[in-house]
Amino acid sequence: MSKHEVTAPGGRCVEVGAQVRFEDRTWQVTGLVDGRVYLAAEDGASGCVLAARLVAADGFEVLGQGAPQIPAAAAWAELPLPARERAMAWLRHIREVETGLPGGPGSGKVPRPEYDPHAFTLAEREHAKAKELAGLGWTKVSRPTVQRMRLAYQRQGLLGLVDKRSLRAPSPTGRTDERVVAAVLEALRIRRGRRATTVKQVIDLAEQIVAQTHGKGRVTLPARSSLYRLVKALADPAEPLGSPARTATGPGRAGGGPPALRPAERVHVATARLGIETVGEDGRAVAMSVTCALDGATGCVLAAVLHPQGAPVELSVLLAEMAVPRTARPGWQQMLRAAHEALPLPQRLMSLGARIEATVARPAALPQTLVFDPAAAAVTPWFLTVCESLGVSLEAAPARRRGLHTVAGDTVKALAAVFTRHAADLATALGVVHPQEGAGRQAEAFFSLPHLHDVLDEWITARWHTRPQQVLRHPLLPKATLAPQEMWAVLLGVTGVLPVPLSGQDFAELLPVQRQAVTESGIRLGRRRYDHACLDEHRGRARPTTDDGRWEVHHHPYDMRQVYIRLPDGRLHAIPWTERAHALRPFDDAVRRRTGQILAARSGPPGHRAPAGQEPGQQAGVPVPGQGLMADPAPGGGTRAVPNGPGQAGLWDAWAEAEQW
């Protein structure tokens, strides 16, 4: 890659001088220095804009390059397996016709002579691909067929490469048993790359797999001629039987992966435990962990997700958090204003306006390679398809280098420790933990998950990204350390590479999917109700394109403030939580905390009587909730607790309660 290039999603690159669309005008990229992009318009006007602001702006696009399209999870899962396999095979061939490389730009290979874009025109490359596919055994493949598939991919993405006949309703007869198909695929995987492999060996191995998995004689096998056709249909045309494998299947190198030299070139996923708990949905304390997507070259936290300890985070959620700028997400500013109202200044690290400006400049990018621990991250087949369509390479960390024994793991562990101290200090400032008690012990559960996630996001923007780190230094300048935001700007100017994130609509597409009904009161999900005016004409009606009549709803597992539903127009619409504004107001947050204290003070099931001499709701060694919050001055300068026992009504002190907001 040359020094002056701009990188678009999926590894697509254009040289400086490319045309871009920004603020309803066409500009030419003339330079990239210190994280700023220099532009020139057709009428002679020029401008300079921050790189992060440019790629996150509404309507921005690189002219001449199609934006990557994420296949809909529900539509892709309903396709037959052979249709998906053939579409993925077509994808590699289309990429080779357009760019010369089956893996796309940046895959680090040399184009084959007949597909070199500098030596042959697009029509000649299409003719060469048709000739190659015909030689591999593909029937009815001509140059117009290759051109039609290439144009379909540009219009519809990966779904455009699917055989339209597979979109019809499946026939009850004439279909091979799915267990036989799975066995043949497993046999092909085992025999992959062996030069002496024949179709008969694959069939024999598949029959053994069926007998070992389901029992001998339990599954009816098709005739040998049908099995021959099945093996031919499922085999990858780019890797015929008896040919060596195109990619390595062994574990990673013992010395680890190569170093990252460009922003978003290698992004590492690591998890660390937090020393602070949150109040769960049942009112009990929940131990939390933080999973971060850390850029290997700059140290920037592209995404950070809070979740209960022991629960793996789906990589699709992490990809959505890192690849879509916050300012491009639907309803982001409204939710940010509500969060600032729930926790106003002076407890905030920055004002609302300053935070919006800092968030605009916060890095967001689609990673080129995502390094993760398979034991700590949930990977679904649909996510693998998404990464293939976007050009994101997945790399499993070697077994001996997993966990917190890497640079990324140590960094995330340090981030969790520093943020825990910040959250404990904030709880102390709010009066929840007494200063003398807060030192040297874990802060009690005070924040709800949305509140703590907002505090973490603000702290990363205001403190972590502006804090110099020991790992960010040049070998010739060992005494000078840089902050992640500074390193991001340095590498943007030196390498001349600008990672382009995804759009706001893609954020909802990457989130997990559930099937839900649209009732007269809206959508019910997790005992919460979501409603919007766009649901009026669909209330109480079944979706005609699904068997159960339920609708496709995307949701963030750790952010309940809104969900997304796919309406008949094909787009995902944001549906807010009906109680979002009510639940985040300061007074109602105090009610939530007081309710959590009552639930935590329960000493047994309903109807249980406390032992003699013990206050109701008081356990051994546990003070009565509110005893430290509602105190009256006592003679001699001390304090005395307001009576709150049987037959005595406790007094509510508005000033003491206001200190908890």
XYZ file of C-alpha atoms in Angstrom:
661
model
C 0.000 0.000 0.000
C 1.367 3.371 -0.960
C 1.860 6.137 1.544
C -0.972 8.339 0.299
C -4.063 6.183 0.308
C -7.497 6.329 1.877
C -8.935 3.070 3.198
C -12.640 2.342 2.897
C -14.603 -0.454 4.624
C -13.572 -3.976 3.768
C -10.002 -2.998 2.911
C -10.940 -1.026 -0.245
C -8.298 1.603 -1.075
C -8.062 4.565 -3.427
C -5.158 6.901 -3.986
C -5.167 10.504 -2.868
C -6.957 12.361 -5.624
C -10.137 10.297 -5.335
C -13.547 11.957 -5.419
C -15.635 11.992 -2.222
C -19.111 13.258 -1.371
C -19.264 15.553 1.668
C -21.864 18.173 2.686
C -23.752 17.697 -0.612
C -20.663 18.607 -2.648
C -18.047 16.679 -4.586
C -14.476 17.074 -3.317
C -11.082 15.723 -4.272
C -8.769 14.384 -1.534
C -5.522 16.322 -1.857
C -3.703 15.294 1.315
C -3.844 13.702 4.757
C -1.668 15.190 7.507
C -1.906 14.781 11.308
C -5.371 13.270 11.236
C -6.812 15.981 8.979
C -8.025 15.576 5.407
C -7.434 18.346 2.863
C -10.141 18.706 0.219
C -10.552 20.677 -2.997
C -13.873 21.319 -4.732
C -14.563 21.673 -8.458
C -15.188 25.430 -8.162
C -11.760 26.034 -6.619
C -12.865 26.022 -2.980
C -10.669 24.160 -0.506
C -11.137 22.888 2.996
C -9.557 20.977 5.845
C -11.611 18.717 8.102
C -10.830 16.293 10.906
C -10.652 12.747 9.538
C -12.995 11.311 12.162
C -15.544 14.058 11.498
C -15.353 13.522 7.736
C -16.013 9.783 7.710
C -18.801 10.078 10.314
C -20.643 12.876 8.507
C -24.101 12.227 7.057
C -24.013 11.544 3.343
C -20.260 10.903 3.154
C -19.217 8.373 0.513
C -16.250 7.554 -1.651
C -17.406 7.986 -5.253
C -16.714 5.007 -7.441
C -16.745 2.541 -4.533
C -19.847 0.682 -3.452
C -20.523 0.698 0.273
C -20.375 -2.779 1.833
C -23.747 -4.307 2.537
C -24.341 -6.554 5.531
C -26.579 -9.533 4.734
C -29.742 -9.617 6.837
C -29.353 -12.292 9.496
C -32.885 -13.683 9.182
C -32.862 -13.794 5.375
C -29.418 -15.420 5.249
C -30.304 -18.083 7.834
C -33.391 -19.142 5.850
C -31.380 -19.895 2.707
C -30.425 -23.517 1.956
C -26.853 -24.432 2.747
C -25.837 -25.156 -0.895
C -27.104 -21.729 -1.959
C -25.017 -20.033 0.742
C -21.939 -22.063 -0.152
C -22.289 -21.167 -3.841
C -22.814 -17.465 -3.043
C -19.637 -17.412 -0.925
C -17.748 -19.083 -3.796
C -19.104 -16.467 -6.228
C -17.963 -13.722 -3.848
C -14.302 -14.722 -4.154
C -14.561 -14.924 -7.938
C -16.249 -11.503 -8.201
C -13.567 -9.931 -6.007
C -10.854 -11.429 -8.189
C -12.499 -9.999 -11.320
C -12.830 -6.505 -9.815
C -9.555 -6.192 -7.871
C -7.376 -9.046 -9.093
C -7.315 -10.697 -5.649
C -9.900 -13.199 -4.289
C -9.445 -11.745 -0.808
C -9.794 -8.140 -1.975
C -7.309 -5.273 -1.612
C -4.853 -5.579 1.255
C -4.861 -9.388 1.283
C -1.108 -9.353 0.652
C -1.033 -11.476 -2.505
C -0.052 -10.960 -6.141
C -2.819 -11.036 -8.780
C -2.753 -13.850 -11.259
C -1.605 -12.686 -14.698
C -4.985 -13.003 -16.387
C -6.671 -10.913 -13.637
C -4.142 -8.070 -13.341
C -6.204 -4.813 -13.460
C -3.200 -2.935 -14.864
C -2.845 -5.316 -17.839
C -6.414 -6.312 -18.753
C -9.739 -4.487 -18.968
C -12.762 -5.436 -16.891
C -14.415 -7.156 -19.857
C -11.291 -9.242 -20.501
C -11.120 -10.270 -16.849
C -14.798 -11.274 -16.936
C -14.157 -13.397 -20.041
C -11.153 -15.047 -18.334
C -13.235 -15.821 -15.233
C -16.013 -17.399 -17.319
C -13.455 -19.566 -19.090
C -11.917 -20.607 -15.755
C -15.260 -21.521 -14.170
C -16.238 -23.540 -17.225
C -12.981 -25.451 -16.900
C -13.748 -26.132 -13.227
C -17.047 -27.755 -14.130
C -19.479 -24.853 -13.672
C -22.276 -25.185 -16.201
C -23.922 -22.362 -18.175
C -21.289 -19.812 -17.157
C -20.418 -17.227 -19.788
C -19.001 -13.719 -19.762
C -22.539 -12.139 -19.533
C -23.215 -14.430 -16.534
C -20.119 -13.181 -14.715
C -21.053 -9.580 -15.514
C -24.620 -10.121 -14.280
C -23.371 -11.581 -10.981
C -20.888 -8.731 -10.541
C -23.579 -6.087 -11.031
C -25.958 -7.971 -8.734
C -23.293 -7.935 -6.005
C -22.856 -4.168 -6.372
C -26.617 -3.595 -6.045
C -27.617 -6.102 -3.358
C -24.405 -7.261 -1.727
C -23.942 -10.921 -0.841
C -27.651 -11.704 -1.220
C -27.401 -10.679 -4.884
C -25.150 -13.699 -5.509
C -27.720 -16.183 -4.192
C -29.477 -18.347 -6.764
C -33.016 -16.952 -6.952
C -34.442 -20.469 -7.207
C -33.291 -21.114 -3.641
C -35.506 -18.275 -2.409
C -38.623 -20.277 -3.243
C -40.426 -22.308 -0.594
C -38.620 -25.619 -0.049
C -40.293 -28.696 -1.521
C -41.224 -31.467 0.959
C -39.746 -34.045 -1.398
C -36.641 -34.160 -3.520
C -34.387 -32.726 -0.775
C -31.408 -34.549 0.660
C -31.487 -35.171 4.404
C -29.742 -32.334 6.264
C -27.826 -34.891 8.322
C -26.339 -36.334 5.152
C -25.438 -32.851 3.910
C -23.698 -32.053 7.211
C -21.765 -35.327 7.031
C -20.581 -34.626 3.472
C -19.444 -31.129 4.459
C -17.550 -32.544 7.432
C -15.928 -35.151 5.178
C -14.898 -32.437 2.709
C -13.397 -30.428 5.567
C -11.408 -33.409 6.860
C -10.119 -34.350 3.413
C -9.437 -30.736 2.435
C -6.025 -30.151 0.925
C -5.044 -33.838 0.521
C -3.726 -34.566 -2.938
C -4.893 -38.211 -3.034
C -8.538 -37.427 -2.187
C -11.242 -38.770 -4.520
C -15.018 -38.423 -4.544
C -15.400 -42.056 -3.479
C -13.221 -41.469 -0.408
C -15.342 -38.467 0.569
C -18.551 -40.533 0.220
C -17.137 -43.408 2.279
C -16.032 -41.004 5.008
C -19.437 -39.280 5.010
C -21.188 -42.642 5.460
C -18.930 -43.393 8.434
C -19.726 -40.005 9.975
C -23.487 -40.595 9.597
C -23.230 -44.046 11.196
C -21.081 -42.809 14.109
C -23.220 -39.719 14.752
C -26.767 -41.049 14.344
C -26.324 -44.816 14.529
C -26.018 -47.465 11.855
C -29.133 -47.720 9.711
C -30.893 -44.763 11.404
C -30.441 -42.385 8.450
C -31.413 -43.415 4.917
C -28.605 -42.591 2.526
C -29.283 -41.565 -1.071
C -28.058 -43.601 -4.003
C -24.386 -43.459 -4.922
C -25.144 -41.368 -8.002
C -26.987 -38.814 -5.834
C -24.105 -38.725 -3.384
C -21.678 -38.081 -6.232
C -23.782 -35.084 -7.319
C -24.038 -33.892 -3.717
C -20.256 -33.954 -3.240
C -19.762 -32.072 -6.499
C -22.317 -29.447 -5.437
C -20.865 -28.898 -1.971
C -17.204 -28.900 -2.968
C -15.590 -25.488 -3.321
C -14.935 -24.843 -7.042
C -11.818 -22.893 -6.096
C -10.431 -25.970 -4.295
C -11.203 -29.098 -6.378
C -10.730 -32.487 -4.755
C -7.091 -33.520 -4.819
C -5.730 -29.970 -4.850
C -3.742 -28.339 -2.015
C -5.570 -26.045 0.402
C -5.541 -22.351 -0.470
C -5.291 -21.195 3.168
C -3.493 -22.594 6.189
C -5.602 -24.412 8.779
C -3.020 -24.871 11.547
C -2.647 -22.751 14.705
C -0.985 -19.368 14.703
C 2.745 -18.885 14.899
C 4.385 -19.408 18.249
C 5.744 -15.865 18.226
C 2.293 -14.270 17.861
C 0.858 -12.168 15.071
C 2.655 -9.477 13.103
C 2.826 -5.975 14.572
C 0.200 -3.421 13.552
C 1.549 -0.434 11.649
C -1.672 1.316 10.559
C -4.821 2.372 12.433
C -7.436 -0.408 12.572
C -5.036 -2.871 10.928
C -5.170 -5.296 13.880
C -7.783 -4.920 16.636
C -7.470 -7.094 19.756
C -10.428 -8.174 21.905
C -9.682 -8.622 25.620
C -11.761 -8.892 28.803
C -11.007 -7.831 32.392
C -12.996 -7.840 35.608
C -14.180 -4.644 37.248
C -13.948 -3.998 40.965
C -17.395 -2.400 41.062
C -20.829 -3.973 40.922
C -24.050 -2.789 39.327
C -27.644 -3.146 40.435
C -29.230 -5.918 38.393
C -32.794 -6.057 37.117
C -33.825 -7.999 40.226
C -32.300 -5.411 42.574
C -29.327 -7.548 43.514
C -25.666 -6.702 42.989
C -24.102 -8.080 39.802
C -20.340 -8.458 39.305
C -19.261 -6.820 36.059
C -16.553 -7.240 33.431
C -15.491 -5.008 30.571
C -14.645 -6.286 27.088
C -12.675 -3.874 24.916
C -11.687 -3.769 21.262
C -8.189 -2.284 21.408
C -6.440 -0.976 18.315
C -3.024 -2.625 18.179
C -1.217 0.298 16.538
C -2.584 3.288 18.480
C -3.971 1.851 21.725
C -7.361 3.510 21.120
C -10.402 1.816 22.639
C -12.630 1.435 19.592
C -15.361 -0.268 21.645
C -16.011 -1.074 25.305
C -18.958 -3.183 26.492
C -19.940 -3.815 30.115
C -21.486 -7.207 30.846
C -21.923 -9.639 33.775
C -18.874 -11.695 34.644
C -18.701 -15.070 32.937
C -21.074 -14.129 30.112
C -19.314 -13.977 26.716
C -19.954 -10.975 24.486
C -21.131 -11.592 20.937
C -18.517 -10.304 18.525
C -21.244 -8.867 16.303
C -22.186 -6.437 19.110
C -18.535 -5.476 19.563
C -18.148 -4.984 15.795
C -21.183 -2.703 15.753
C -19.767 -0.641 18.623
C -16.352 -0.172 16.989
C -17.343 0.227 13.316
C -20.244 2.694 13.637
C -19.538 6.195 15.052
C -21.722 7.156 17.982
C -22.839 10.328 16.283
C -24.248 8.280 13.375
C -26.399 5.991 15.525
C -30.150 6.696 15.624
C -31.229 8.681 18.696
C -27.710 8.996 20.130
C -27.904 12.691 21.044
C -31.313 12.311 22.722
C -30.024 9.431 24.858
C -26.881 11.405 25.707
C -28.934 14.390 26.906
C -31.047 12.104 29.101
C -27.890 10.576 30.606
C -26.485 14.031 31.424
C -29.754 14.972 33.107
C -29.543 11.846 35.273
C -25.982 12.723 36.374
C -25.391 16.471 35.894
C -22.346 18.610 36.612
C -20.141 18.890 38.699
C -19.854 15.079 38.842
C -19.370 15.017 35.057
C -15.895 15.119 33.496
C -17.095 17.418 30.692
C -20.161 19.364 29.679
C -22.685 18.086 27.169
C -21.389 20.276 24.339
C -17.754 19.387 25.009
C -18.583 15.703 25.108
C -20.381 15.830 21.762
C -17.365 17.561 20.193
C -14.964 15.033 21.723
C -17.108 12.105 20.599
C -17.099 13.382 17.006
C -13.283 13.162 17.024
C -13.237 9.761 18.748
C -11.835 7.033 16.443
C -14.254 4.554 14.879
C -13.230 2.132 12.147
C -13.919 -1.219 10.556
C -11.019 -3.490 11.547
C -8.919 -5.223 8.947
C -8.076 -8.131 11.298
C -9.939 -8.951 14.522
C -7.930 -10.988 17.053
C -10.064 -12.664 19.735
C -10.133 -15.473 22.273
C -12.612 -18.166 21.115
C -13.316 -19.170 24.731
C -14.340 -15.639 25.767
C -16.195 -14.437 22.655
C -19.351 -15.782 21.044
C -18.994 -16.291 17.271
C -22.055 -17.252 15.232
C -22.165 -18.573 11.641
C -23.933 -15.401 10.569
C -21.119 -13.292 12.035
C -18.582 -15.256 9.996
C -20.632 -14.481 6.885
C -20.730 -10.780 7.806
C -16.958 -10.655 8.242
C -16.465 -12.351 4.878
C -18.747 -9.862 3.122
C -17.086 -6.874 4.833
C -13.542 -8.134 4.285
C -12.775 -8.483 8.006
C -10.282 -11.243 8.802
C -10.782 -13.213 12.026
C -7.765 -14.534 13.894
C -8.007 -16.728 16.972
C -5.357 -15.924 19.551
C -2.910 -18.801 20.213
C -3.839 -20.877 23.245
C -0.686 -20.021 25.170
C -1.186 -16.273 24.632
C -4.854 -16.007 25.572
C -6.267 -14.210 28.577
C -4.463 -11.347 30.321
C -0.936 -12.353 29.281
C -0.656 -10.106 26.228
C -0.078 -6.396 25.711
C -3.754 -5.892 24.908
C -4.827 -7.972 27.921
C -2.547 -6.051 30.291
C -3.815 -2.748 28.869
C -7.461 -3.689 29.375
C -6.661 -4.921 32.893
C -5.066 -1.540 33.685
C -8.068 0.242 32.157
C -10.447 -1.750 34.366
C -8.426 -0.964 37.501
C -8.227 2.784 36.820
C -11.900 3.020 35.897
C -12.880 1.139 39.058
C -11.129 3.804 41.138
C -12.887 6.538 39.144
C -16.319 4.939 39.678
C -15.616 4.474 43.407
C -14.559 8.131 43.719
C -17.737 9.172 41.913
C -19.851 7.071 44.287
C -18.049 8.700 47.225
C -18.692 12.180 45.801
C -22.376 11.328 45.494
C -22.456 10.324 49.163
C -23.119 6.630 48.640
C -19.806 5.472 50.148
C -18.312 7.320 53.110
C -14.761 8.570 52.372
C -13.289 6.667 55.336
C -15.101 3.486 54.297
C -14.439 3.787 50.570
C -10.667 3.431 50.894
C -9.410 -0.097 50.537
C -12.728 -1.788 49.894
C -15.001 -2.398 46.952
C -17.676 0.206 46.371
C -21.209 -1.046 46.961
C -23.597 -1.531 44.036
C -24.909 1.921 43.210
C -25.029 2.370 39.421
C -27.416 0.680 37.077
C -25.918 -0.825 33.923
C -26.950 2.061 31.577
C -25.603 4.668 34.027
C -22.282 2.876 34.528
C -21.915 2.345 30.776
C -22.431 6.078 30.223
C -19.822 6.879 32.891
C -17.361 4.489 31.212
C -17.936 5.984 27.770
C -17.379 9.522 29.088
C -14.272 8.467 31.045
C -12.681 6.803 27.992
C -13.343 9.893 25.873
C -12.159 12.438 28.438
C -9.402 10.584 30.324
C -8.156 7.344 28.798
C -7.720 8.581 25.226
C -5.905 11.703 26.455
C -3.676 9.899 28.973
C -0.045 9.139 27.875
C 0.750 5.427 27.975
C 4.080 3.668 28.382
C 3.504 1.310 25.433
C 2.995 4.237 23.030
C 6.521 5.467 22.454
C 8.990 5.532 19.565
C 12.199 3.479 19.955
C 14.310 6.583 19.209
C 12.273 8.678 21.688
C 12.154 6.380 24.738
C 11.365 9.198 27.173
C 8.397 10.592 25.217
C 5.042 8.870 25.662
C 1.941 9.579 23.609
C -1.762 9.347 24.338
C -3.922 7.033 22.191
C -5.673 9.991 20.519
C -2.270 11.518 19.682
C -0.922 8.235 18.304
C -4.028 7.905 16.110
C -3.373 11.360 14.629
C 0.347 10.568 14.145
C -0.259 7.340 12.239
C -2.998 8.892 10.104
C -0.541 11.524 8.933
C 2.441 9.184 8.492
C 0.763 6.232 6.774
C -1.759 8.293 4.832
C -4.502 5.770 5.623
C -7.981 6.841 6.684
C -10.242 3.998 7.944
C -13.858 4.607 6.905
C -16.491 3.289 9.364
C -19.921 1.881 8.602
C -23.166 3.848 8.453
C -25.747 4.276 11.198
C -28.124 1.774 9.592
C -25.439 -0.928 9.806
C -25.341 -0.563 13.612
C -28.784 -2.122 13.950
C -28.047 -4.797 11.333
C -25.139 -6.150 13.403
C -27.126 -6.499 16.644
C -28.656 -9.856 17.716
C -32.084 -10.754 16.331
C -35.271 -11.954 18.038
C -38.744 -12.720 16.685
C -41.385 -10.639 18.464
C -45.046 -9.831 17.930
C -46.341 -6.272 17.444
C -49.332 -5.877 19.779
C -51.672 -2.967 20.399
C -49.294 -1.724 23.110
C -46.142 -2.054 20.961
C -43.269 -4.531 21.324
C -42.581 -6.487 24.524
C -38.960 -7.486 25.071
C -37.359 -8.366 28.403
C -40.472 -7.208 30.320
C -40.109 -3.774 28.749
C -42.409 -2.078 26.294
C -41.207 -0.285 23.149
C -43.530 1.842 21.077
C -43.484 4.384 18.249
C -45.917 5.922 15.785
C -44.430 3.901 12.906
C -46.013 0.760 14.417
C -49.596 2.066 14.150
C -50.513 0.326 10.898
C -48.909 -2.963 12.000
C -50.387 -3.367 15.489
C -51.981 -6.733 16.034
C -51.029 -7.898 12.553
C -48.801 -10.790 11.611
C -45.852 -10.329 9.305
C -46.925 -12.033 6.037
C -43.428 -13.187 5.064
C -42.788 -15.341 8.160
C -44.317 -18.638 9.209
C -45.049 -17.617 12.804
C -46.148 -14.073 11.939
C -43.580 -12.491 14.228
C -41.407 -9.533 13.281
C -37.631 -9.254 13.070
C -36.405 -7.191 16.061
C -32.743 -6.274 16.638
C -31.647 -5.326 20.161
C -28.496 -4.458 22.080
C -28.054 -7.022 24.893
C -26.646 -4.415 27.310
C -28.529 -1.271 26.240
C -32.285 -1.480 26.715
C -33.086 2.120 25.721
C -34.255 1.256 22.194
C -34.728 -1.639 19.777
C -34.934 -1.838 15.993
C -37.672 -3.511 13.937
C -37.624 -4.340 10.237
C -40.811 -3.031 8.641
C -42.144 -3.996 5.177
C -40.044 -1.239 3.579
C -36.973 -3.391 4.340
C -35.301 -0.857 6.686
C -34.701 -1.126 10.422
C -36.566 1.527 12.419
C -35.557 2.608 15.929
C -38.294 2.029 18.536
C -37.618 3.774 21.884
C -38.338 2.341 25.314
C -41.541 3.919 26.579
C -40.082 4.448 30.076
C -36.684 5.680 28.886
C -37.124 9.316 29.917
C -38.938 8.419 33.141
C -36.391 5.856 34.330
C -33.370 8.128 33.874
C -34.624 11.210 35.704
C -32.730 12.060 38.917
C -35.684 11.645 41.297
C -36.716 8.302 39.764
C -33.114 7.105 39.929
C -33.205 7.795 43.669
C -36.410 5.738 43.877
C -34.638 2.937 42.021
C -31.723 3.010 44.479
C -34.028 3.035 47.507
C -35.989 0.104 46.055
C -32.748 -1.812 45.533
C -31.797 -1.222 49.170
C -35.112 -2.621 50.350
C -34.711 -5.706 48.150
C -31.113 -6.242 49.279
C -32.153 -6.029 52.937
C -34.589 -8.927 52.671
C -33.585 -11.612 55.179
C -35.848 -14.320 53.814
C -38.883 -15.072 51.699
C -42.128 -13.092 52.080
C -43.712 -13.729 55.498
C -40.393 -14.500 57.190
C -40.121 -12.980 60.684
C -36.885 -11.422 61.904
C -35.291 -12.840 65.100
C -36.120 -11.271 68.415
C -34.265 -8.045 69.074
C -33.517 -7.464 65.385
C -35.146 -4.792 63.286
C -37.305 -5.975 60.382
C -35.234 -6.131 57.234
C -31.963 -6.090 59.231
C -29.467 -8.932 58.966
C -26.589 -9.691 61.283
C -23.890 -7.102 60.751
C -25.933 -5.215 58.097
C -27.280 -1.729 58.932
C -30.865 -0.824 58.176
C -31.099 0.811 54.719
C -31.373 4.562 54.950
C -29.812 4.757 58.393
C -26.774 6.562 57.014
C -28.834 8.700 54.603
C -31.443 10.007 57.056
C -29.460 11.227 60.060
C -30.306 14.022 62.444
C -27.864 16.214 64.348
C -27.389 14.962 67.900
C -26.260 16.908 70.941
C -22.513 17.219 71.123
C -21.982 17.564 67.385
C -22.643 13.900 66.496
C -25.475 12.385 64.554
C -28.327 10.159 65.568
C -30.422 7.958 63.347
C -34.029 8.932 62.740
C -36.289 6.297 64.332
C -37.521 3.896 61.687
C -38.640 0.891 63.688
C -42.017 -0.749 64.246
C -44.740 1.797 64.778
C -42.382 4.700 64.078
C -42.517 6.471 60.716
C -39.115 7.496 59.390
C -38.728 11.128 58.315
C -37.673 11.887 54.753
C -34.998 14.586 54.511
C -35.182 16.296 51.107
C -31.732 17.871 51.429
C -30.099 14.562 52.307
C -31.905 12.882 49.434
C -30.869 15.611 46.995
C -27.221 14.907 47.779
C -27.663 11.430 46.279
C -28.712 12.751 42.836
